CSV table of C-alpha atoms in Angstrom, one decimal:
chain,number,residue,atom,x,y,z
A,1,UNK,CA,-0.6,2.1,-14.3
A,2,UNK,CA,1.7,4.4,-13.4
A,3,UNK,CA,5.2,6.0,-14.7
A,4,UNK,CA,6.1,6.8,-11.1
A,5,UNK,CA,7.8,3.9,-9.3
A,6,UNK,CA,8.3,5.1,-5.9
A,7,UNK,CA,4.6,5.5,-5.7
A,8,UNK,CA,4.5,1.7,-5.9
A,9,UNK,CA,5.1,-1.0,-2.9
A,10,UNK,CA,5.8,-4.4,-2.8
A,11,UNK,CA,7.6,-3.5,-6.7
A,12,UNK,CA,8.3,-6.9,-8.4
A,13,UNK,CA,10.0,-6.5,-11.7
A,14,UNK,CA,9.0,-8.7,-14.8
A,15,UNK,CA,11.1,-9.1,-18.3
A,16,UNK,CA,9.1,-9.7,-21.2
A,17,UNK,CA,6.1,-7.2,-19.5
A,18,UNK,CA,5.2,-6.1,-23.0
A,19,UNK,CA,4.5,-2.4,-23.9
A,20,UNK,CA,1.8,0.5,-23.8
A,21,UNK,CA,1.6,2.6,-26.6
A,22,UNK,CA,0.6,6.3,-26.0
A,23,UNK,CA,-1.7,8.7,-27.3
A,24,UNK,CA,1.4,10.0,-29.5
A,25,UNK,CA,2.0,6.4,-30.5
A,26,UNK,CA,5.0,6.3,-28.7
A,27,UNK,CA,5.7,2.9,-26.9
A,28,UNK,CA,6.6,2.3,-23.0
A,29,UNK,CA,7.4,-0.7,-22.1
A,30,UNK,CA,5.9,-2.3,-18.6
A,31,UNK,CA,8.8,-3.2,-16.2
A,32,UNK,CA,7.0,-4.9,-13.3
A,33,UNK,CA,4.2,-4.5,-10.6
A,34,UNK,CA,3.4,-2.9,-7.4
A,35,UNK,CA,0.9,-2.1,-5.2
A,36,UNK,CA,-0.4,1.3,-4.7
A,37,UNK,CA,-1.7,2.6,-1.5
A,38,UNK,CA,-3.2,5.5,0.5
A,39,UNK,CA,-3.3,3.5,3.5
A,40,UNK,CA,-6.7,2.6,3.8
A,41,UNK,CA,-7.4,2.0,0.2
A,42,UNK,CA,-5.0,-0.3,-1.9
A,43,UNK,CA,-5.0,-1.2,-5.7
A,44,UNK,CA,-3.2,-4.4,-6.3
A,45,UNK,CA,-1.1,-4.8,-9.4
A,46,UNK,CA,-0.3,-1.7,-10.7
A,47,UNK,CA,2.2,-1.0,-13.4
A,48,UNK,CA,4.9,0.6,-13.7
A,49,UNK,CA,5.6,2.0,-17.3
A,50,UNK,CA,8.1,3.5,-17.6
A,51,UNK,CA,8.4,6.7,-19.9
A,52,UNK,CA,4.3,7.0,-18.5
A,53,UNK,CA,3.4,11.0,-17.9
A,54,UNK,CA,0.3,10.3,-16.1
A,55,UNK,CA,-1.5,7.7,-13.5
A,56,UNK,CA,-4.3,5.9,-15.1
A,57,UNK,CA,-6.5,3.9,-13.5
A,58,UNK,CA,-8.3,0.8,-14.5
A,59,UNK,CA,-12.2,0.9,-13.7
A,60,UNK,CA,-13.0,-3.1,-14.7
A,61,UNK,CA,-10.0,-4.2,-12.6
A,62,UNK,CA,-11.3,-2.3,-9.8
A,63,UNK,CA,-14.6,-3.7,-9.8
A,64,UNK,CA,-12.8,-7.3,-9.7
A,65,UNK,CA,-11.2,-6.1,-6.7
A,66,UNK,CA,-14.8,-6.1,-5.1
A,67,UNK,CA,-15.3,-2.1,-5.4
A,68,UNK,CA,-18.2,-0.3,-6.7
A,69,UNK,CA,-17.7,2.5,-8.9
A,70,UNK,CA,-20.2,4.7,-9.6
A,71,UNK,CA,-19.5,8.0,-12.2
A,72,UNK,CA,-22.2,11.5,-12.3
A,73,UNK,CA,-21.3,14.7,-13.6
A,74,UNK,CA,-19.5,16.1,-11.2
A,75,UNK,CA,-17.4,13.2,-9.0
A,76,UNK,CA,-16.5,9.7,-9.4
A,77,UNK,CA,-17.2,7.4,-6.4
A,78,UNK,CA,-14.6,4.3,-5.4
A,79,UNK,CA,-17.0,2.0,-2.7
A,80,UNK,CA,-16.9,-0.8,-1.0
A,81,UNK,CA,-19.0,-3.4,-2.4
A,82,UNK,CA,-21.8,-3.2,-0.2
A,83,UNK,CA,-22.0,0.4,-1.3
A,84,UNK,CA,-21.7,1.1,2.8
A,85,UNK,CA,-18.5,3.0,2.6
A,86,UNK,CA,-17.0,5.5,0.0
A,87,UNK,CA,-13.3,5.1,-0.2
A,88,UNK,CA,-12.4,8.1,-2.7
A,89,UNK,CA,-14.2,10.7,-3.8
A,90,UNK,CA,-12.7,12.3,-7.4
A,91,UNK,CA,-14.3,15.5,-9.0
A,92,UNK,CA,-14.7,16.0,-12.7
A,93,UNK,CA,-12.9,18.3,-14.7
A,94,UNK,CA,-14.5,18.3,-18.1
A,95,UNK,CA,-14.8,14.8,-18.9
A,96,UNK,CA,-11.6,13.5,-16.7
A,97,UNK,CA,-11.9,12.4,-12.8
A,98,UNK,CA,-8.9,13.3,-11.3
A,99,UNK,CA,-8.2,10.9,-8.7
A,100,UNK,CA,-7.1,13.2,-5.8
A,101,UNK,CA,-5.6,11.0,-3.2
A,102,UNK,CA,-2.7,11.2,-0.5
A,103,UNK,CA,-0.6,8.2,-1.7
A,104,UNK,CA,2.2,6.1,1.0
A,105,UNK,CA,5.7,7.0,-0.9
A,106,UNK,CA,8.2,4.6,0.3
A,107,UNK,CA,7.9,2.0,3.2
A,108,UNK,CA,5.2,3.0,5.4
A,109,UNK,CA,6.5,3.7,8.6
A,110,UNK,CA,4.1,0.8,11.0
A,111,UNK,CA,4.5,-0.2,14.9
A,112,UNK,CA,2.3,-3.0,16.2
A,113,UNK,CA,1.9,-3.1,20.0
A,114,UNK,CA,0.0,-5.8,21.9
A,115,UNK,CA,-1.8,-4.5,25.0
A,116,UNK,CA,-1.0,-7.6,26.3
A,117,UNK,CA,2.6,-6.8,26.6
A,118,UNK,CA,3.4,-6.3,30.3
A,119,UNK,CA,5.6,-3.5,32.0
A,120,UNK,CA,8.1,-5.8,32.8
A,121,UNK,CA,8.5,-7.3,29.4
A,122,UNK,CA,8.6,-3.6,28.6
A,123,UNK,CA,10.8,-2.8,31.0
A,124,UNK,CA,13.8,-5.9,29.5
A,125,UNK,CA,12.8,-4.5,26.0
A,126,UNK,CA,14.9,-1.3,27.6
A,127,UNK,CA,17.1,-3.3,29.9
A,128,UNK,CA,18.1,-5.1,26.5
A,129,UNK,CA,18.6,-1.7,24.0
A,130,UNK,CA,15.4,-1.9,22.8
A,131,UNK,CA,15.6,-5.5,21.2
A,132,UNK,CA,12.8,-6.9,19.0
A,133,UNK,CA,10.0,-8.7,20.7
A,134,UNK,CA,10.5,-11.6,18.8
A,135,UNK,CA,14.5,-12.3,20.2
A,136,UNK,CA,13.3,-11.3,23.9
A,137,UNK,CA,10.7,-14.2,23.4
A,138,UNK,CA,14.0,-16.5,21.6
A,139,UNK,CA,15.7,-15.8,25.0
A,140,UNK,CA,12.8,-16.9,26.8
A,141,UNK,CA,12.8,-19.9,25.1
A,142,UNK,CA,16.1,-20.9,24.8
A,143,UNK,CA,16.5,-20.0,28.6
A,144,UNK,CA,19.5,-17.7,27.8
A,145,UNK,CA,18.7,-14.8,30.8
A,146,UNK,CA,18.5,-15.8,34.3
A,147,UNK,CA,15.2,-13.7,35.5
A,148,UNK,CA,13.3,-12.9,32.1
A,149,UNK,CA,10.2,-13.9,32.6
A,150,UNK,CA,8.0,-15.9,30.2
C-alpha cells in the first residue's frame, strides 16, 4: 500500500474501500487501486491510502503473485518463481528492508515498432503528418488514397 498516488498506474477508485489504522491509531481510509511498476517488475493491486507516510509492501500477496521471497540478515530477495531470476534486491537496515527501487511515475512513455513495417509505409506515415498506423491501415481498407499500398 501506498500513500503516494502518482506512484500508482492503471488507478481505479473504490467507495466503501474500508480503512487502515496506523501505528498511532490514527485511521486512513483506502480510496482505490493501482498498479505499481519499475518496468520490469509489477505489483498488482496496490493501495492507495491516503494520509499513508510510508510504502508497505505485502510479502503473502507477493508470493500469490508467483514470486519467491527469500529474507537473511543483510538483503531481502524478490524472485521469480523458479528462483532463476532476482528481480529486486533490498538491504536491511536494522530489522527493516528497504525496498530501493526506480518506480515508472506517470504514463510510461512506450513506442512499438514492427520490423515488418516497410519504408514506404514509413515513408506515407510522413507523407500523412505522422498518422497512427492503425488509420493508415483504415485508409487502406476503406480504399480512401489512390497509391497507398496495402
Amino acid at each position: 500500500m501506498t500513500g503516494r498516488l502518482e506512484y500508482l498506474h492503471d488507478f481505479r477508485p473504490i467507495c466503501n474501500g474500508g480503512h487502515v489504522t496506523f501505528g498511532n491509531n490514527a485511521n486512513g481510509v483506502i480510496r482505490g487501486y493501482g498498479v505499481l511498476t519499475t518496468g520490469s517488475f509489477s505489483i498488482q493491486r496496490v493501495a492507495y491510502v491516503e494520509g499513508l507516510k510510508h510504502n508497505l509492501i505485502n510479502v503473502g500477496q507477493l508470493c500469490k503473485a508467483g514470486h519467491q521471497v527469500k529474507f537473511d540478515s543483510e538483503y531481502c530477495y524478490i524472485m521469480t518463481n523458479d528462483r532463476n531470476t532476482c528481480l529486486i534486491k533490498s538491504k536491511a537496515e536494522g530489522t527493516m528492508y528497504l525496498l530501493d527501487i526506480s518506480l515508472i511515475i506517470g504514463k510510461p512513455q512506450l513506442c512499438f515498432l514492427s520490423k515488418a513495417v516497410s519504408e514506404v509505409i514509413w515513408l506515407w506515415h510522413h507523407k500523412l503528418a505522422h498518422l497512427n498506423f492503425r488509420y493508415i491501415n483504415n485508409l487502406v481498407i476503406e480504399e480512401l488514397v489512390c497509391g497507398l499500398p496495402t
